[in-house]
Coordinates of C-alpha atoms and ligand atoms in Angstrom, one line a residue:
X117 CA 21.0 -21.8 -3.2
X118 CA 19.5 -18.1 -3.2
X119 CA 18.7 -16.6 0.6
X120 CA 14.7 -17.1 -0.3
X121 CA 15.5 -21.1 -0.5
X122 CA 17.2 -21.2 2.1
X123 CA 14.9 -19.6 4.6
X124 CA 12.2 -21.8 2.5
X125 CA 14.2 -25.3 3.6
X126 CA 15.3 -24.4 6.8
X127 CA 12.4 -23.4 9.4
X128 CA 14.9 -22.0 12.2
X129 CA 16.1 -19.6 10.2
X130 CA 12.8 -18.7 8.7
X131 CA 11.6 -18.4 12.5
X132 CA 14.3 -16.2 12.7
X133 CA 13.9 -14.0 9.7
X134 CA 9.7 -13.5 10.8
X135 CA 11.2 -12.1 14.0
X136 CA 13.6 -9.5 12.8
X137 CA 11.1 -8.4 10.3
X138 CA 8.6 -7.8 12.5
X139 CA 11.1 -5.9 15.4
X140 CA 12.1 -3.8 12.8
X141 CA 8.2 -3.1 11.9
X142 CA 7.5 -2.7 15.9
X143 CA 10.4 -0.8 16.0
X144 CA 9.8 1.9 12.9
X145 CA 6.3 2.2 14.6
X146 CA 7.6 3.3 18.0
X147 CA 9.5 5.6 16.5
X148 CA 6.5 7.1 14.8
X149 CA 4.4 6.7 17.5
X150 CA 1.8 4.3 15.8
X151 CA 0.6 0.7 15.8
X152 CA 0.2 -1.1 12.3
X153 CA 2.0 -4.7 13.2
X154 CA 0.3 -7.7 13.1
X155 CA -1.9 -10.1 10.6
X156 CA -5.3 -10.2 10.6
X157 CA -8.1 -12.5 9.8
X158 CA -10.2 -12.4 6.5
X159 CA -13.3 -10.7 8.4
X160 CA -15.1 -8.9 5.5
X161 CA -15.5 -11.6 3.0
X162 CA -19.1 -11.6 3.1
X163 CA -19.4 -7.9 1.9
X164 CA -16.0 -8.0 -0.2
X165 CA -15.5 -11.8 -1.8
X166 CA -12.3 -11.2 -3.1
X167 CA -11.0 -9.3 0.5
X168 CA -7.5 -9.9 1.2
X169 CA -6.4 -10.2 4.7
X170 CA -4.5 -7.0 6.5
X171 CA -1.0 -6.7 6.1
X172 CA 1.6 -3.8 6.3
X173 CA 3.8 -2.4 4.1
X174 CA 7.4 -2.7 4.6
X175 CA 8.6 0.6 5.9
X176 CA 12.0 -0.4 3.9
X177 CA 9.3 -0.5 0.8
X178 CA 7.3 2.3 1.3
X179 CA 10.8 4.8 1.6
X180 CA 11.3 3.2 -1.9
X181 CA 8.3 4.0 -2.8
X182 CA 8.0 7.8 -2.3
X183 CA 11.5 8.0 -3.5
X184 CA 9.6 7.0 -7.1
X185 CA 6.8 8.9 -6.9
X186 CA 8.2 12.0 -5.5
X187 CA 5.0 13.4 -4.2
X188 CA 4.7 17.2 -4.2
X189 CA 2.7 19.7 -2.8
X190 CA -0.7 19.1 -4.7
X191 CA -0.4 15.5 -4.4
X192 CA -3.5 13.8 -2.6
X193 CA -2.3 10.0 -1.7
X194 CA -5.1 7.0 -2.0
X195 CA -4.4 4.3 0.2
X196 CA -6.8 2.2 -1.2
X197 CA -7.3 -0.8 2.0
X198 CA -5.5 1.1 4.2
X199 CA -5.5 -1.5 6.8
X200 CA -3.9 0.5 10.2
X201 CA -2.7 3.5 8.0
X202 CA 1.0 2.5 8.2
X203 CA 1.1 3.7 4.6
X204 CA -0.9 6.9 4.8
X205 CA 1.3 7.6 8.1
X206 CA 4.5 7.9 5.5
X207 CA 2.8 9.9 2.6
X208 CA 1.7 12.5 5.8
X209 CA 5.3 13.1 6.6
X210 CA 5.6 14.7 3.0
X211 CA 4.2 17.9 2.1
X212 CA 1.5 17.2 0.2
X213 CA -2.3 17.9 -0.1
X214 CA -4.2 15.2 2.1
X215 CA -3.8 11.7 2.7
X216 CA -7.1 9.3 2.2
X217 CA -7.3 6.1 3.2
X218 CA -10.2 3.4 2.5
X219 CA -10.8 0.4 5.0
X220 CA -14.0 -2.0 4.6
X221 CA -13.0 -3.4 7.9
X222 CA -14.3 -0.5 10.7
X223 CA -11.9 -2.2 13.5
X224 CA -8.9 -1.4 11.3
X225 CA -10.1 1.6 10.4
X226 CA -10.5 2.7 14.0
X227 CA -6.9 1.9 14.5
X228 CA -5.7 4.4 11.4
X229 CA -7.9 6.8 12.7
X230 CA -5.8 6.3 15.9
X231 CA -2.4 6.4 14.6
X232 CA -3.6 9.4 12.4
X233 CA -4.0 11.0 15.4
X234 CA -0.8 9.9 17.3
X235 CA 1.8 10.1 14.2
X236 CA 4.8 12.0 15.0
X237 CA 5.7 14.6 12.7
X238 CA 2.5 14.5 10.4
X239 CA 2.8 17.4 8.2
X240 CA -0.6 16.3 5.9
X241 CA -3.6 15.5 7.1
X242 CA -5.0 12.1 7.1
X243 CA -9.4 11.5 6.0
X244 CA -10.3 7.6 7.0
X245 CA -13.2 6.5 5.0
X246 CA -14.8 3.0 6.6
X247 CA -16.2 2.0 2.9
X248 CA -15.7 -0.3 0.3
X249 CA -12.9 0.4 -2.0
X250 CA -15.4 -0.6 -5.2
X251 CA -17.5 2.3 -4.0
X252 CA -15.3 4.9 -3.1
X253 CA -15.2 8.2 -4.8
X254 CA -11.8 8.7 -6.3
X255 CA -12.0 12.3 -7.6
X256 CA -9.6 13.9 -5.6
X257 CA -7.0 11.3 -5.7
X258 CA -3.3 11.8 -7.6
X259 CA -1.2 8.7 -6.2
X260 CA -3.6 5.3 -5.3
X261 CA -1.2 2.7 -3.2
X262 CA -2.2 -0.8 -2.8
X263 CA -0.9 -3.6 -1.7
X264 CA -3.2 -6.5 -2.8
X265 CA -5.7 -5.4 -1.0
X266 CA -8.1 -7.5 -3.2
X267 CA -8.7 -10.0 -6.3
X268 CA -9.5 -9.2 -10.1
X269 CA -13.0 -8.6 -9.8
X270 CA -12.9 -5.5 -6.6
X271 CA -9.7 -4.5 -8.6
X272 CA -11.7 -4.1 -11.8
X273 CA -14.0 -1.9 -10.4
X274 CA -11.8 0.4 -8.3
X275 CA -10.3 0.9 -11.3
X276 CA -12.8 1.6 -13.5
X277 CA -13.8 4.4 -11.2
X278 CA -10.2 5.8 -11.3
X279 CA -10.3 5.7 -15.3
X280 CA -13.8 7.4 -15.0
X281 CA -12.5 10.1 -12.4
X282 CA -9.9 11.1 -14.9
X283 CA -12.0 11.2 -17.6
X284 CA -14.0 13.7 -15.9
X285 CA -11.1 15.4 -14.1
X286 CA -8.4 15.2 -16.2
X287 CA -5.0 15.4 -14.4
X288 CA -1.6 13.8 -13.3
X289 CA -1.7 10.8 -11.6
X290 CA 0.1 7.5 -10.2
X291 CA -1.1 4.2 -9.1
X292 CA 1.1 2.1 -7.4
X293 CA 0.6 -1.6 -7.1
X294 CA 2.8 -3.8 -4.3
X295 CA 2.4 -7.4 -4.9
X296 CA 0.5 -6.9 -8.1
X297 CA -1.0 -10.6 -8.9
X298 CA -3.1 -9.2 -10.8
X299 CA -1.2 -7.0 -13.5
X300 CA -3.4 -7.9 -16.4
X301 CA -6.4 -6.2 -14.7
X302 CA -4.4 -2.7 -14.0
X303 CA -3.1 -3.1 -18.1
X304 CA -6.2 -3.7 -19.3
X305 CA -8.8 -1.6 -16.6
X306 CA -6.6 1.4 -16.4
X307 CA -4.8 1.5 -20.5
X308 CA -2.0 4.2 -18.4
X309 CA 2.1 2.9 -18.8
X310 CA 3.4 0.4 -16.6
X311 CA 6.5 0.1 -15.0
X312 CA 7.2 -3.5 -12.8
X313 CA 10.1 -2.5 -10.8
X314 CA 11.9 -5.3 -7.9
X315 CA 13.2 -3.6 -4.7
X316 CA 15.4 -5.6 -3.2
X317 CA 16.3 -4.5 0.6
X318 CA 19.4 -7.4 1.7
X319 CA 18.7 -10.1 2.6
X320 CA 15.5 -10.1 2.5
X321 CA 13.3 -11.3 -0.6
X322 CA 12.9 -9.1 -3.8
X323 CA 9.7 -6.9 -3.8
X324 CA 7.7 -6.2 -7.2
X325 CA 5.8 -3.3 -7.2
X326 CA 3.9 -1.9 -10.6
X327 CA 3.7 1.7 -11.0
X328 CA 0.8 2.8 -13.6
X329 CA 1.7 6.7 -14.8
X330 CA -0.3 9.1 -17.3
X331 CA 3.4 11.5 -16.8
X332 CA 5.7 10.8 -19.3
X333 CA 8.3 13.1 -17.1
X334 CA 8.3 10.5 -13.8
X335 CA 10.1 7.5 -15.0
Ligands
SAM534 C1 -2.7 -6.4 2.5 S1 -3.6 -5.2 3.5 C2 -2.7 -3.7 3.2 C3 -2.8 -2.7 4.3 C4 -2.1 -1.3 4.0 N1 -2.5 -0.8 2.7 C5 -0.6 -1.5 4.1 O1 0.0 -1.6 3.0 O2 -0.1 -1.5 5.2 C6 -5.1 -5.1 2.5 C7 -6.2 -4.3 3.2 O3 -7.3 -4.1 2.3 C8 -8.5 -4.2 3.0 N2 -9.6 -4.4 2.1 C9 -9.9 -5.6 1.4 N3 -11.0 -5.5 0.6 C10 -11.3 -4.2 0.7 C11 -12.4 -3.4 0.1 N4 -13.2 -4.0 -0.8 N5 -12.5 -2.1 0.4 C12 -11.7 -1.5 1.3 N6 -10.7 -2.2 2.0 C13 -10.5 -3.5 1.6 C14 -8.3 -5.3 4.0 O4 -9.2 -5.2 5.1 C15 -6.9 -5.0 4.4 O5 -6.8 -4.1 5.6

């Protein structure tokens, strides 16, 4: 039987495996002197219908990620529902433009303005915007992280702004999908190669995360 049925039969061990993932996500957050642990409750369905609750990032996930993407100096980095900034508090230890990050909930977004603040380290600076992602202005962006911060529909339309961005501003950039249910939309909405990679960080469960280029060079 594979680890992931396992922990799915056995409820100890799945008690077990909840723990150490989240000491380790208390325990990366000490050490960058923010607080992004925790689930929260769908709050924001009434403006957002398709609003996904806020989660973080793995911090095993997000190393794997800017090992892919490589960001460099001009880079601005999207995080498009940036829940408690745990992702935009990674990209802003790189040396890149700016970090942006896009919360419809204004309690979370309080808290990444707060760990923007408090990150250790931060070389880049961090912008908060309390908006909706569907009405976000995406002009400046280069890399856009989520991590299913929404359904098909607010997907749709983020990403018809990103495709209309770039028609306007033509110009290098990456989207990067964790979770991605909803891969059709990205093919179809954004027409850019995709890539489905699995990360897998022993033992816990494999990872997929989509990566959407318009740079043949980054594979
Ligand atoms: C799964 S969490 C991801 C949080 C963060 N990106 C991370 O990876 O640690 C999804 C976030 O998207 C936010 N969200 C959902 N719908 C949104 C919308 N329409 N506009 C902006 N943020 C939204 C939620 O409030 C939640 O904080």
């Amino acid at each position: 039987m594979s680890i992931r049925g396992v922990l799915r039969e056995n409820r100890a061990l799945m008690w077990l495996y909840s723990m150490l993932r989240d000491s380790f996500g208390y325990a990366n957050d000490k050490r960058h002197g923010i607080e992004t642990e925790s689930v929260d409750s769908f709050r924001f369905r009434d403006v957002c219908a398709d609003a996904t609750r806020y989660e973080a990032v793995p911090y095993w996930l997000l190393k794997r990620i800017v090992q892919v993407v490589k960001p460099c100096p001009e880079d601005v980095f999207f995080d498009i529902g940036c829940g408690k900034g745990r992702a935009l508090a990674m990209f802003a230890l790189c040396p890149i433009r700016k970090c942006v990050g896009v919360e419809i909930d204004p309690a979370l977004a309080q808290v990444a303005e707060r760990n923007a603040a408090s990150l250790k380290g931060r070389v880049a600076s961090i912008e908060i915007r309390t908006e909706n992602a569907a009405e976000t202005d995406y002009s400046l962006g280069t890399i856009y992280f989520m991590f299913n911060p929404f359904g098909a529909a607010t997907l749709a339309a983020v990403l018809k702004q990103i495709r209309e961005s770039l028609a306007k501003q033509p110009r290098k950039i990456c989207v990067v999908y964790y979770n991605p249910l909803h891969l059709d939309v990205l093919r179809a909405e954004l027409g850019l190669r995709v890539e489905v990679r699995t990360e897998k960080h022993f033992p816990w469960r494999p990872q997929k995360v989509a990566f959407a280029w318009n740079d043949s060079q980054k594979e």
